[in-house]
Amino acid sequence: YLAGVNLARWEIWDGVRAIDYLLTRPDVDMNWISITGTSGGGFQTAHIAALDQRIKVAVPSCYISALPMRAFNRIFDDPDSDPEQDLNGMVANGVDHAGLLLLMYPRPVMIAAAALDFFPIEGANKTYHEIADVYRRLGHPERTGFVEGFHKHQYSPQNQLAAINFLN
């Protein structure tokens, strides 16, 4: 931050380059590239999918929330962790997770969340309802999904199974 850069710049770029590599392989079908990850992997999932149209389906886990809940969480519950997940200007410009996920439209997106996570579950629910409403209004309600496990910050077996079923 002191140098005016953010680690996310390289995380996202590395993810895009990984897709470039995948597409050089004869055993990879470019029509079925999906992405999922939890925590920092959920951050990368949301951003890479928003920026790279080659991603066909995305399932960010234990990352998606909403701006008011995220701000409260960063100030009071989790002020010192993962500063790369707060990109310069996003909060100041009102960019919320719903807007980030809507950059994927019309591609399918599912949110995997944890009720006991430090990423506020209320924000995950709020974001899901916002994106699901837009997808529904545009004729594609089946292209959104939401799973909430009753656990802490992890990609639980329950959420993994729901993600695999959505990806299928």
CSV table of N, CA and C in Angstrom, one decimal:
chain,number,residue,atom,x,y,z
A,1,TYR,N,0.8,-1.2,0.0
A,1,TYR,CA,0.0,0.0,0.0
A,1,TYR,C,0.9,1.3,0.0
A,2,LEU,N,2.0,1.2,0.7
A,2,LEU,CA,2.8,2.4,0.8
A,2,LEU,C,3.4,2.7,-0.6
A,3,ALA,N,3.6,1.7,-1.4
A,3,ALA,CA,4.1,1.9,-2.7
A,3,ALA,C,3.0,2.2,-3.8
A,4,GLY,N,1.8,2.2,-3.3
A,4,GLY,CA,0.7,2.5,-4.2
A,4,GLY,C,0.2,1.3,-5.1
A,5,VAL,N,0.6,0.1,-4.6
A,5,VAL,CA,0.1,-1.1,-5.3
A,5,VAL,C,-0.6,-2.1,-4.3
A,6,ASN,N,-1.2,-3.1,-4.9
A,6,ASN,CA,-2.0,-4.0,-4.1
A,6,ASN,C,-1.6,-5.4,-4.5
A,7,LEU,N,-1.4,-6.3,-3.6
A,7,LEU,CA,-1.1,-7.7,-3.9
A,7,LEU,C,-2.1,-8.4,-4.8
A,8,ALA,N,-3.4,-7.9,-4.7
A,8,ALA,CA,-4.4,-8.5,-5.6
A,8,ALA,C,-4.1,-8.4,-7.0
A,9,ARG,N,-3.4,-7.4,-7.4
A,9,ARG,CA,-3.0,-7.2,-8.8
A,9,ARG,C,-2.3,-8.4,-9.3
A,10,TRP,N,-1.4,-9.0,-8.6
A,10,TRP,CA,-0.7,-10.1,-9.0
A,10,TRP,C,-1.5,-11.4,-8.8
A,11,GLU,N,-2.3,-11.5,-7.8
A,11,GLU,CA,-3.1,-12.7,-7.6
A,11,GLU,C,-4.1,-12.8,-8.8
A,12,ILE,N,-4.7,-11.8,-9.1
A,12,ILE,CA,-5.7,-11.8,-10.2
A,12,ILE,C,-5.0,-12.1,-11.6
A,13,TRP,N,-3.9,-11.4,-11.8
A,13,TRP,CA,-3.1,-11.7,-13.0
A,13,TRP,C,-2.6,-13.1,-13.1
A,14,ASP,N,-2.2,-13.7,-12.0
A,14,ASP,CA,-1.7,-15.1,-12.0
A,14,ASP,C,-2.9,-16.0,-12.3
A,15,GLY,N,-4.1,-15.7,-11.8
A,15,GLY,CA,-5.3,-16.5,-12.1
A,15,GLY,C,-5.6,-16.5,-13.6
A,16,VAL,N,-5.5,-15.3,-14.2
A,16,VAL,CA,-5.8,-15.1,-15.7
A,16,VAL,C,-4.7,-15.9,-16.4
A,17,ARG,N,-3.5,-15.8,-16.0
A,17,ARG,CA,-2.4,-16.6,-16.7
A,17,ARG,C,-2.6,-18.1,-16.6
A,18,ALA,N,-3.1,-18.5,-15.4
A,18,ALA,CA,-3.4,-20.0,-15.2
A,18,ALA,C,-4.5,-20.4,-16.2
A,19,ILE,N,-5.4,-19.6,-16.5
A,19,ILE,CA,-6.4,-20.0,-17.5
A,19,ILE,C,-5.8,-20.0,-18.9
A,20,ASP,N,-4.9,-19.1,-19.2
A,20,ASP,CA,-4.1,-19.2,-20.5
A,20,ASP,C,-3.4,-20.5,-20.6
A,21,TYR,N,-2.8,-20.9,-19.5
A,21,TYR,CA,-2.1,-22.2,-19.5
A,21,TYR,C,-3.1,-23.4,-19.7
A,22,LEU,N,-4.2,-23.4,-19.0
A,22,LEU,CA,-5.2,-24.5,-19.1
A,22,LEU,C,-5.6,-24.6,-20.6
A,23,LEU,N,-5.8,-23.5,-21.3
A,23,LEU,CA,-6.3,-23.6,-22.6
A,23,LEU,C,-5.2,-24.1,-23.6
A,24,THR,N,-4.0,-24.2,-23.2
A,24,THR,CA,-2.9,-24.8,-24.1
A,24,THR,C,-3.0,-26.3,-24.0
A,25,ARG,N,-3.7,-26.9,-23.0
A,25,ARG,CA,-3.7,-28.3,-22.8
A,25,ARG,C,-4.8,-29.0,-23.7
A,26,PRO,N,-4.5,-30.1,-24.3
A,26,PRO,CA,-5.5,-30.8,-25.2
A,26,PRO,C,-6.6,-31.4,-24.4
A,27,ASP,N,-6.4,-31.7,-23.1
A,27,ASP,CA,-7.4,-32.4,-22.3
A,27,ASP,C,-8.3,-31.4,-21.6
A,28,VAL,N,-8.2,-30.1,-21.9
A,28,VAL,CA,-9.1,-29.1,-21.3
A,28,VAL,C,-10.1,-28.5,-22.4
A,29,ASP,N,-11.3,-28.6,-22.0
A,29,ASP,CA,-12.4,-28.0,-22.9
A,29,ASP,C,-12.6,-26.6,-22.5
A,30,MET,N,-12.3,-25.7,-23.4
A,30,MET,CA,-12.4,-24.2,-23.1
A,30,MET,C,-13.9,-23.8,-22.8
A,31,ASN,N,-14.9,-24.6,-23.1
A,31,ASN,CA,-16.2,-24.3,-22.9
A,31,ASN,C,-16.7,-24.7,-21.5
A,32,TRP,N,-15.8,-25.3,-20.7
A,32,TRP,CA,-16.2,-25.7,-19.3
A,32,TRP,C,-15.2,-25.2,-18.3
A,33,ILE,N,-14.6,-24.1,-18.5
A,33,ILE,CA,-13.7,-23.5,-17.5
A,33,ILE,C,-14.5,-22.9,-16.3
A,34,SER,N,-14.3,-23.4,-15.1
A,34,SER,CA,-15.0,-22.9,-13.9
A,34,SER,C,-14.0,-22.5,-12.9
A,35,ILE,N,-14.4,-21.7,-11.9
A,35,ILE,CA,-13.5,-21.3,-10.8
A,35,ILE,C,-14.3,-21.3,-9.5
A,36,THR,N,-13.6,-21.8,-8.5
A,36,THR,CA,-14.1,-21.7,-7.1
A,36,THR,C,-12.9,-21.6,-6.2
A,37,GLY,N,-13.2,-21.1,-5.0
A,37,GLY,CA,-12.1,-21.0,-4.0
A,37,GLY,C,-12.8,-20.4,-2.7
A,38,THR,N,-12.1,-20.6,-1.6
A,38,THR,CA,-12.6,-20.0,-0.4
A,38,THR,C,-11.7,-19.0,0.2
A,39,SER,N,-12.2,-18.1,0.9
A,39,SER,CA,-11.5,-17.0,1.6
A,39,SER,C,-10.7,-16.2,0.5
A,40,GLY,N,-9.4,-16.2,0.6
A,40,GLY,CA,-8.7,-15.5,-0.5
A,40,GLY,C,-8.9,-16.1,-1.8
A,41,GLY,N,-9.2,-17.4,-1.8
A,41,GLY,CA,-9.6,-18.0,-3.1
A,41,GLY,C,-11.0,-17.6,-3.6
A,42,GLY,N,-11.8,-17.2,-2.6
A,42,GLY,CA,-13.2,-16.7,-3.0
A,42,GLY,C,-13.0,-15.3,-3.5
A,43,PHE,N,-12.1,-14.5,-3.0
A,43,PHE,CA,-11.8,-13.2,-3.5
A,43,PHE,C,-11.3,-13.3,-4.9
A,44,GLN,N,-10.3,-14.2,-5.1
A,44,GLN,CA,-9.7,-14.4,-6.5
A,44,GLN,C,-10.8,-14.9,-7.4
A,45,THR,N,-11.7,-15.8,-7.0
A,45,THR,CA,-12.7,-16.4,-7.8
A,45,THR,C,-13.6,-15.2,-8.3
A,46,ALA,N,-14.1,-14.4,-7.4
A,46,ALA,CA,-15.0,-13.3,-7.8
A,46,ALA,C,-14.4,-12.3,-8.8
A,47,HIS,N,-13.1,-12.0,-8.5
A,47,HIS,CA,-12.5,-11.0,-9.3
A,47,HIS,C,-12.0,-11.5,-10.7
A,48,ILE,N,-11.5,-12.7,-10.7
A,48,ILE,CA,-11.0,-13.3,-12.0
A,48,ILE,C,-12.3,-13.6,-12.8
A,49,ALA,N,-13.3,-14.1,-12.3
A,49,ALA,CA,-14.5,-14.4,-13.1
A,49,ALA,C,-15.2,-13.1,-13.6
A,50,ALA,N,-15.1,-12.0,-12.8
A,50,ALA,CA,-15.6,-10.7,-13.3
A,50,ALA,C,-14.8,-10.2,-14.4
A,51,LEU,N,-13.5,-10.4,-14.4
A,51,LEU,CA,-12.7,-9.8,-15.4
A,51,LEU,C,-12.4,-10.7,-16.6
A,52,ASP,N,-12.6,-12.0,-16.6
A,52,ASP,CA,-12.2,-12.9,-17.6
A,52,ASP,C,-13.4,-13.7,-18.1
A,53,GLN,N,-13.9,-13.4,-19.3
A,53,GLN,CA,-15.1,-14.0,-19.9
A,53,GLN,C,-14.9,-15.5,-20.2
A,54,ARG,N,-13.7,-16.0,-20.1
A,54,ARG,CA,-13.4,-17.4,-20.4
A,54,ARG,C,-13.9,-18.3,-19.2
A,55,ILE,N,-14.1,-17.7,-18.0
A,55,ILE,CA,-14.7,-18.4,-16.9
A,55,ILE,C,-16.2,-18.6,-17.2
A,56,LYS,N,-16.7,-19.8,-17.2
A,56,LYS,CA,-18.1,-20.0,-17.5
A,56,LYS,C,-19.0,-20.1,-16.3
A,57,VAL,N,-18.5,-20.5,-15.2
A,57,VAL,CA,-19.2,-20.6,-13.9
A,57,VAL,C,-18.3,-20.3,-12.8
A,58,ALA,N,-18.8,-19.6,-11.8
A,58,ALA,CA,-18.0,-19.2,-10.6
A,58,ALA,C,-18.7,-19.5,-9.3
A,59,VAL,N,-18.0,-20.0,-8.3
A,59,VAL,CA,-18.5,-20.2,-7.0
A,59,VAL,C,-17.5,-19.7,-5.9
A,60,PRO,N,-17.6,-18.4,-5.6
A,60,PRO,CA,-16.8,-17.8,-4.5
A,60,PRO,C,-17.3,-18.3,-3.2
A,61,SER,N,-16.4,-18.7,-2.3
A,61,SER,CA,-16.8,-19.2,-1.0
A,61,SER,C,-16.2,-18.4,0.1
A,62,CYS,N,-16.9,-18.1,1.2
A,62,CYS,CA,-16.4,-17.4,2.4
A,62,CYS,C,-15.7,-16.1,2.0
A,63,TYR,N,-16.3,-15.4,1.1
A,63,TYR,CA,-15.7,-14.0,0.8
A,63,TYR,C,-16.9,-13.0,0.6
A,64,ILE,N,-17.9,-13.4,-0.1
A,64,ILE,CA,-18.9,-12.5,-0.5
A,64,ILE,C,-19.7,-12.0,0.7
A,65,SER,N,-19.9,-10.7,0.8
A,65,SER,CA,-20.7,-10.0,1.8
A,65,SER,C,-21.3,-8.8,1.2
A,66,ALA,N,-21.5,-7.7,1.9
A,66,ALA,CA,-22.0,-6.5,1.4
A,66,ALA,C,-21.3,-5.3,2.0
A,67,LEU,N,-21.2,-4.2,1.3
A,67,LEU,CA,-20.4,-3.1,1.8
A,67,LEU,C,-20.7,-2.6,3.2
A,68,PRO,N,-21.9,-2.4,3.6
A,68,PRO,CA,-22.0,-1.9,5.0
A,68,PRO,C,-21.6,-3.0,6.1
A,69,MET,N,-21.8,-4.2,5.8
A,69,MET,CA,-21.4,-5.3,6.7
A,69,MET,C,-19.9,-5.5,6.7
A,70,ARG,N,-19.3,-5.4,5.5
A,70,ARG,CA,-17.9,-5.5,5.3
A,70,ARG,C,-17.2,-4.4,6.1
A,71,ALA,N,-17.7,-3.2,5.9
A,71,ALA,CA,-17.0,-2.0,6.6
A,71,ALA,C,-17.0,-2.2,8.1
A,72,PHE,N,-18.2,-2.6,8.6
A,72,PHE,CA,-18.3,-2.8,10.1
A,72,PHE,C,-17.3,-3.9,10.5
A,73,ASN,N,-17.3,-5.0,9.7
A,73,ASN,CA,-16.4,-6.1,10.0
A,73,ASN,C,-14.9,-5.7,10.0
A,74,ARG,N,-14.5,-4.9,9.0
A,74,ARG,CA,-13.1,-4.5,8.9
A,74,ARG,C,-12.7,-3.6,10.1
A,75,ILE,N,-13.7,-2.8,10.5
A,75,ILE,CA,-13.3,-1.8,11.6
A,75,ILE,C,-13.3,-2.5,12.9
A,76,PHE,N,-14.3,-3.4,13.2
A,76,PHE,CA,-14.4,-3.9,14.6
A,76,PHE,C,-14.0,-5.4,14.8
A,77,ASP,N,-14.2,-6.2,13.8
A,77,ASP,CA,-14.0,-7.7,14.0
A,77,ASP,C,-12.7,-8.2,13.4
A,78,ASP,N,-12.3,-7.6,12.3
A,78,ASP,CA,-11.2,-8.2,11.5
A,78,ASP,C,-10.3,-7.1,10.9
A,79,PRO,N,-9.8,-6.1,11.6
A,79,PRO,CA,-9.2,-4.9,11.0
A,79,PRO,C,-7.8,-5.2,10.4
A,80,ASP,N,-7.1,-6.2,10.8
A,80,ASP,CA,-5.8,-6.4,10.3
A,80,ASP,C,-5.5,-7.4,9.3
A,81,SER,N,-6.6,-8.1,8.9
A,81,SER,CA,-6.3,-9.2,8.0
A,81,SER,C,-6.7,-8.9,6.5
A,82,ASP,N,-6.0,-9.5,5.6
A,82,ASP,CA,-6.3,-9.5,4.2
A,82,ASP,C,-6.5,-8.1,3.6
A,83,PRO,N,-5.6,-7.2,3.8
A,83,PRO,CA,-5.8,-5.8,3.2
A,83,PRO,C,-5.9,-5.9,1.7
A,84,GLU,N,-5.3,-6.9,1.0
A,84,GLU,CA,-5.4,-7.0,-0.4
A,84,GLU,C,-6.8,-7.2,-0.9
A,85,GLN,N,-7.7,-7.6,-0.1
A,85,GLN,CA,-9.1,-7.8,-0.5
A,85,GLN,C,-9.9,-6.6,-0.5
A,86,ASP,N,-9.3,-5.5,0.0
A,86,ASP,CA,-10.0,-4.2,-0.1
A,86,ASP,C,-9.3,-3.3,-1.1
A,87,LEU,N,-9.7,-3.4,-2.3
A,87,LEU,CA,-8.9,-2.7,-3.4
A,87,LEU,C,-9.1,-1.2,-3.3
A,88,ASN,N,-8.0,-0.5,-3.6
A,88,ASN,CA,-8.1,1.0,-3.5
A,88,ASN,C,-9.2,1.5,-4.3
A,89,GLY,N,-10.0,2.3,-3.6
A,89,GLY,CA,-11.1,3.0,-4.3
A,89,GLY,C,-12.5,2.3,-4.3
A,90,MET,N,-12.5,1.0,-4.0
A,90,MET,CA,-13.7,0.3,-4.0
A,90,MET,C,-14.7,0.8,-3.0
A,91,VAL,N,-14.3,0.9,-1.8
A,91,VAL,CA,-15.2,1.3,-0.7
A,91,VAL,C,-15.6,2.8,-1.0
A,92,ALA,N,-14.6,3.6,-1.3
A,92,ALA,CA,-14.9,5.0,-1.5
A,92,ALA,C,-15.8,5.3,-2.7
A,93,ASN,N,-15.8,4.4,-3.7
A,93,ASN,CA,-16.6,4.6,-4.9
A,93,ASN,C,-17.9,3.7,-4.8
A,94,GLY,N,-18.1,3.1,-3.6
A,94,GLY,CA,-19.4,2.3,-3.4
A,94,GLY,C,-19.5,1.1,-4.2
A,95,VAL,N,-18.4,0.5,-4.6
A,95,VAL,CA,-18.4,-0.8,-5.4
A,95,VAL,C,-18.7,-1.9,-4.4
A,96,ASP,N,-19.8,-2.6,-4.5
A,96,ASP,CA,-20.1,-3.7,-3.6
A,96,ASP,C,-20.0,-5.0,-4.3
A,97,HIS,N,-20.1,-6.1,-3.5
A,97,HIS,CA,-19.9,-7.4,-4.1
A,97,HIS,C,-20.9,-7.8,-5.1
A,98,ALA,N,-22.1,-7.2,-4.9
A,98,ALA,CA,-23.2,-7.5,-5.9
A,98,ALA,C,-22.8,-7.0,-7.3
A,99,GLY,N,-22.3,-5.8,-7.3
A,99,GLY,CA,-21.8,-5.2,-8.6
A,99,GLY,C,-20.7,-6.0,-9.2
A,100,LEU,N,-19.8,-6.5,-8.3
A,100,LEU,CA,-18.7,-7.3,-8.8
A,100,LEU,C,-19.2,-8.6,-9.4
A,101,LEU,N,-20.1,-9.3,-8.8
A,101,LEU,CA,-20.7,-10.5,-9.3
A,101,LEU,C,-21.5,-10.3,-10.5
A,102,LEU,N,-22.2,-9.2,-10.6
A,102,LEU,CA,-23.0,-8.9,-11.8
A,102,LEU,C,-22.2,-8.6,-13.0
A,103,LEU,N,-20.9,-8.4,-12.9
A,103,LEU,CA,-20.0,-8.3,-14.0
A,103,LEU,C,-20.0,-9.7,-14.8
A,104,MET,N,-20.4,-10.7,-14.1
A,104,MET,CA,-20.4,-12.1,-14.7
A,104,MET,C,-21.6,-12.3,-15.6
A,105,TYR,N,-22.6,-11.5,-15.4
A,105,TYR,CA,-23.9,-11.8,-16.1
A,105,TYR,C,-23.6,-12.0,-17.6
A,106,PRO,N,-24.2,-12.9,-18.3
A,106,PRO,CA,-25.2,-13.9,-17.9
A,106,PRO,C,-24.7,-15.3,-17.4
A,107,ARG,N,-23.4,-15.3,-17.2
A,107,ARG,CA,-22.8,-16.6,-16.8
A,107,ARG,C,-23.2,-16.9,-15.3
A,108,PRO,N,-23.4,-18.2,-15.0
A,108,PRO,CA,-23.8,-18.7,-13.7
A,108,PRO,C,-22.9,-18.3,-12.6
A,109,VAL,N,-23.4,-18.0,-11.4
A,109,VAL,CA,-22.6,-17.7,-10.2
A,109,VAL,C,-23.4,-18.2,-9.0
A,110,MET,N,-22.7,-18.8,-8.1
A,110,MET,CA,-23.2,-19.3,-6.9
A,110,MET,C,-22.4,-18.7,-5.7
A,111,ILE,N,-23.0,-18.3,-4.6
A,111,ILE,CA,-22.3,-17.9,-3.5
A,111,ILE,C,-22.4,-19.0,-2.4
A,112,ALA,N,-21.2,-19.4,-1.9
A,112,ALA,CA,-21.1,-20.3,-0.8
A,112,ALA,C,-20.7,-19.5,0.4
A,113,ALA,N,-21.5,-19.7,1.5
A,113,ALA,CA,-21.2,-18.9,2.7
A,113,ALA,C,-21.3,-19.7,3.9
A,114,ALA,N,-20.8,-19.1,5.0
A,114,ALA,CA,-20.7,-19.8,6.3
A,114,ALA,C,-21.4,-18.9,7.3
A,115,ALA,N,-22.4,-19.4,8.0
A,115,ALA,CA,-23.2,-18.7,9.0
A,115,ALA,C,-22.3,-18.1,10.1
A,116,LEU,N,-21.2,-18.8,10.5
A,116,LEU,CA,-20.4,-18.3,11.6
A,116,LEU,C,-19.1,-17.7,11.1
A,117,ASP,N,-19.0,-17.3,9.9
A,117,ASP,CA,-17.8,-16.7,9.3
A,117,ASP,C,-17.6,-15.3,9.8
A,118,PHE,N,-16.4,-14.8,9.7
A,118,PHE,CA,-16.1,-13.3,10.0
A,118,PHE,C,-16.5,-12.5,8.8
A,119,PHE,N,-16.8,-13.0,7.6
A,119,PHE,CA,-17.5,-12.3,6.6
A,119,PHE,C,-18.9,-12.4,6.9
A,120,PRO,N,-19.6,-11.3,7.2
A,120,PRO,CA,-21.0,-11.3,7.7
A,120,PRO,C,-22.0,-12.0,6.8
A,121,ILE,N,-22.6,-13.0,7.3
A,121,ILE,CA,-23.6,-13.8,6.6
A,121,ILE,C,-24.8,-12.9,6.1
A,122,GLU,N,-25.1,-11.9,6.8
A,122,GLU,CA,-26.2,-11.0,6.4
A,122,GLU,C,-25.8,-10.4,5.1
A,123,GLY,N,-24.6,-10.0,4.9
A,123,GLY,CA,-24.1,-9.4,3.7
A,123,GLY,C,-24.1,-10.4,2.5
A,124,ALA,N,-23.8,-11.7,2.8
A,124,ALA,CA,-23.8,-12.7,1.7
A,124,ALA,C,-25.3,-12.9,1.3
A,125,ASN,N,-26.2,-12.9,2.2
A,125,ASN,CA,-27.6,-13.1,1.9
A,125,ASN,C,-28.1,-11.8,1.1
A,126,LYS,N,-27.7,-10.7,1.5
A,126,LYS,CA,-28.1,-9.4,0.8
A,126,LYS,C,-27.6,-9.4,-0.6
A,127,THR,N,-26.3,-9.8,-0.8
A,127,THR,CA,-25.7,-9.8,-2.1
A,127,THR,C,-26.4,-10.8,-3.0
A,128,TYR,N,-26.6,-12.0,-2.4
A,128,TYR,CA,-27.3,-13.0,-3.2
A,128,TYR,C,-28.7,-12.6,-3.7
A,129,HIS,N,-29.5,-12.0,-2.9
A,129,HIS,CA,-30.8,-11.5,-3.3
A,129,HIS,C,-30.7,-10.4,-4.3
A,130,GLU,N,-29.7,-9.6,-4.2
A,130,GLU,CA,-29.6,-8.5,-5.2
A,130,GLU,C,-29.2,-9.1,-6.6
A,131,ILE,N,-28.3,-10.0,-6.6
A,131,ILE,CA,-27.9,-10.6,-8.0
A,131,ILE,C,-29.0,-11.5,-8.5
A,132,ALA,N,-29.6,-12.3,-7.6
A,132,ALA,CA,-30.7,-13.2,-8.1
A,132,ALA,C,-31.8,-12.4,-8.7
A,133,ASP,N,-32.1,-11.2,-8.1
A,133,ASP,CA,-33.2,-10.4,-8.6
A,133,ASP,C,-32.9,-9.9,-10.0
A,134,VAL,N,-31.6,-9.5,-10.2
A,134,VAL,CA,-31.2,-9.0,-11.6
A,134,VAL,C,-31.3,-10.2,-12.6
A,135,TYR,N,-30.7,-11.4,-12.2
A,135,TYR,CA,-30.8,-12.5,-13.1
A,135,TYR,C,-32.2,-12.9,-13.4
A,136,ARG,N,-33.1,-12.9,-12.4
A,136,ARG,CA,-34.5,-13.2,-12.6
A,136,ARG,C,-35.1,-12.2,-13.6
A,137,ARG,N,-34.9,-11.0,-13.4
A,137,ARG,CA,-35.5,-9.9,-14.2
A,137,ARG,C,-35.1,-10.1,-15.7
A,138,LEU,N,-33.8,-10.6,-15.8
A,138,LEU,CA,-33.3,-10.7,-17.2
A,138,LEU,C,-33.5,-12.1,-17.8
A,139,GLY,N,-34.3,-12.9,-17.1
A,139,GLY,CA,-34.8,-14.2,-17.6
A,139,GLY,C,-33.9,-15.4,-17.3
A,140,HIS,N,-33.0,-15.3,-16.3
A,140,HIS,CA,-32.1,-16.4,-16.0
A,140,HIS,C,-32.0,-16.7,-14.5
A,141,PRO,N,-33.1,-16.9,-13.9
A,141,PRO,CA,-33.0,-17.2,-12.4
A,141,PRO,C,-32.3,-18.4,-12.1
A,142,GLU,N,-32.2,-19.4,-13.0
A,142,GLU,CA,-31.6,-20.7,-12.7
A,142,GLU,C,-30.0,-20.5,-12.7
A,143,ARG,N,-29.5,-19.4,-13.1
A,143,ARG,CA,-28.1,-19.2,-13.2
A,143,ARG,C,-27.5,-18.6,-11.9
A,144,THR,N,-28.2,-18.6,-10.8
A,144,THR,CA,-27.7,-18.1,-9.6
A,144,THR,C,-27.9,-19.2,-8.5
A,145,GLY,N,-27.1,-19.2,-7.5
A,145,GLY,CA,-27.3,-20.2,-6.4
A,145,GLY,C,-26.7,-19.6,-5.1
A,146,PHE,N,-27.1,-20.2,-4.0
A,146,PHE,CA,-26.7,-19.8,-2.7
A,146,PHE,C,-26.7,-21.0,-1.8
A,147,VAL,N,-25.6,-21.2,-1.1
A,147,VAL,CA,-25.6,-22.3,0.0
A,147,VAL,C,-25.0,-21.6,1.2
A,148,GLU,N,-25.6,-21.9,2.3
A,148,GLU,CA,-25.1,-21.4,3.6
A,148,GLU,C,-25.0,-22.6,4.6
A,149,GLY,N,-23.7,-22.8,5.0
A,149,GLY,CA,-23.5,-23.9,6.0
A,149,GLY,C,-23.4,-23.3,7.4
A,150,PHE,N,-23.7,-24.1,8.4
A,150,PHE,CA,-23.6,-23.6,9.7
A,150,PHE,C,-22.3,-24.0,10.3
A,151,HIS,N,-21.3,-23.2,9.9
A,151,HIS,CA,-19.9,-23.5,10.3
A,151,HIS,C,-19.1,-22.2,10.3
A,152,LYS,N,-17.8,-22.2,10.7
A,152,LYS,CA,-17.0,-21.1,10.6
A,152,LYS,C,-16.3,-20.9,9.2
A,153,HIS,N,-15.3,-20.2,9.1
A,153,HIS,CA,-14.6,-19.8,7.9
A,153,HIS,C,-13.9,-21.0,7.3
A,154,GLN,N,-14.6,-21.7,6.4
A,154,GLN,CA,-14.1,-22.9,5.7
A,154,GLN,C,-15.0,-23.3,4.5
A,155,TYR,N,-14.4,-24.0,3.6
A,155,TYR,CA,-15.2,-24.6,2.5
A,155,TYR,C,-15.6,-26.0,3.0
A,156,SER,N,-16.7,-26.0,3.7
A,156,SER,CA,-17.2,-27.2,4.4
A,156,SER,C,-17.6,-28.3,3.3
A,157,PRO,N,-17.6,-29.5,3.7
A,157,PRO,CA,-18.1,-30.6,2.8
A,157,PRO,C,-19.5,-30.3,2.2
A,158,GLN,N,-20.4,-29.8,3.1
A,158,GLN,CA,-21.7,-29.4,2.6
A,158,GLN,C,-21.6,-28.4,1.5
A,159,ASN,N,-20.9,-27.3,1.7
A,159,ASN,CA,-20.8,-26.3,0.7
A,159,ASN,C,-20.0,-26.8,-0.6
A,160,GLN,N,-19.0,-27.6,-0.4
A,160,GLN,CA,-18.3,-28.2,-1.5
A,160,GLN,C,-19.3,-29.0,-2.4
A,161,LEU,N,-20.1,-29.8,-1.8
A,161,LEU,CA,-21.1,-30.7,-2.5
A,161,LEU,C,-22.1,-29.8,-3.3
A,162,ALA,N,-22.6,-28.7,-2.6
A,162,ALA,CA,-23.5,-27.8,-3.3
A,162,ALA,C,-22.8,-27.1,-4.5
A,163,ALA,N,-21.5,-26.8,-4.3
A,163,ALA,CA,-20.8,-26.1,-5.4
A,163,ALA,C,-20.6,-27.1,-6.6
A,164,ILE,N,-20.2,-28.3,-6.3
A,164,ILE,CA,-20.1,-29.3,-7.3
A,164,ILE,C,-21.4,-29.6,-8.1
A,165,ASN,N,-22.5,-29.6,-7.4
A,165,ASN,CA,-23.8,-29.8,-8.0
A,165,ASN,C,-24.1,-28.6,-8.9
A,166,PHE,N,-23.8,-27.4,-8.4
A,166,PHE,CA,-24.1,-26.2,-9.2
A,166,PHE,C,-23.2,-26.2,-10.5
A,167,LEU,N,-21.9,-26.5,-10.3
A,167,LEU,CA,-21.0,-26.6,-11.4
A,167,LEU,C,-21.4,-27.6,-12.5
A,168,ASN,N,-22.0,-28.7,-12.0
A,168,ASN,CA,-22.5,-29.7,-12.9
A,168,ASN,C,-23.7,-29.2,-13.7
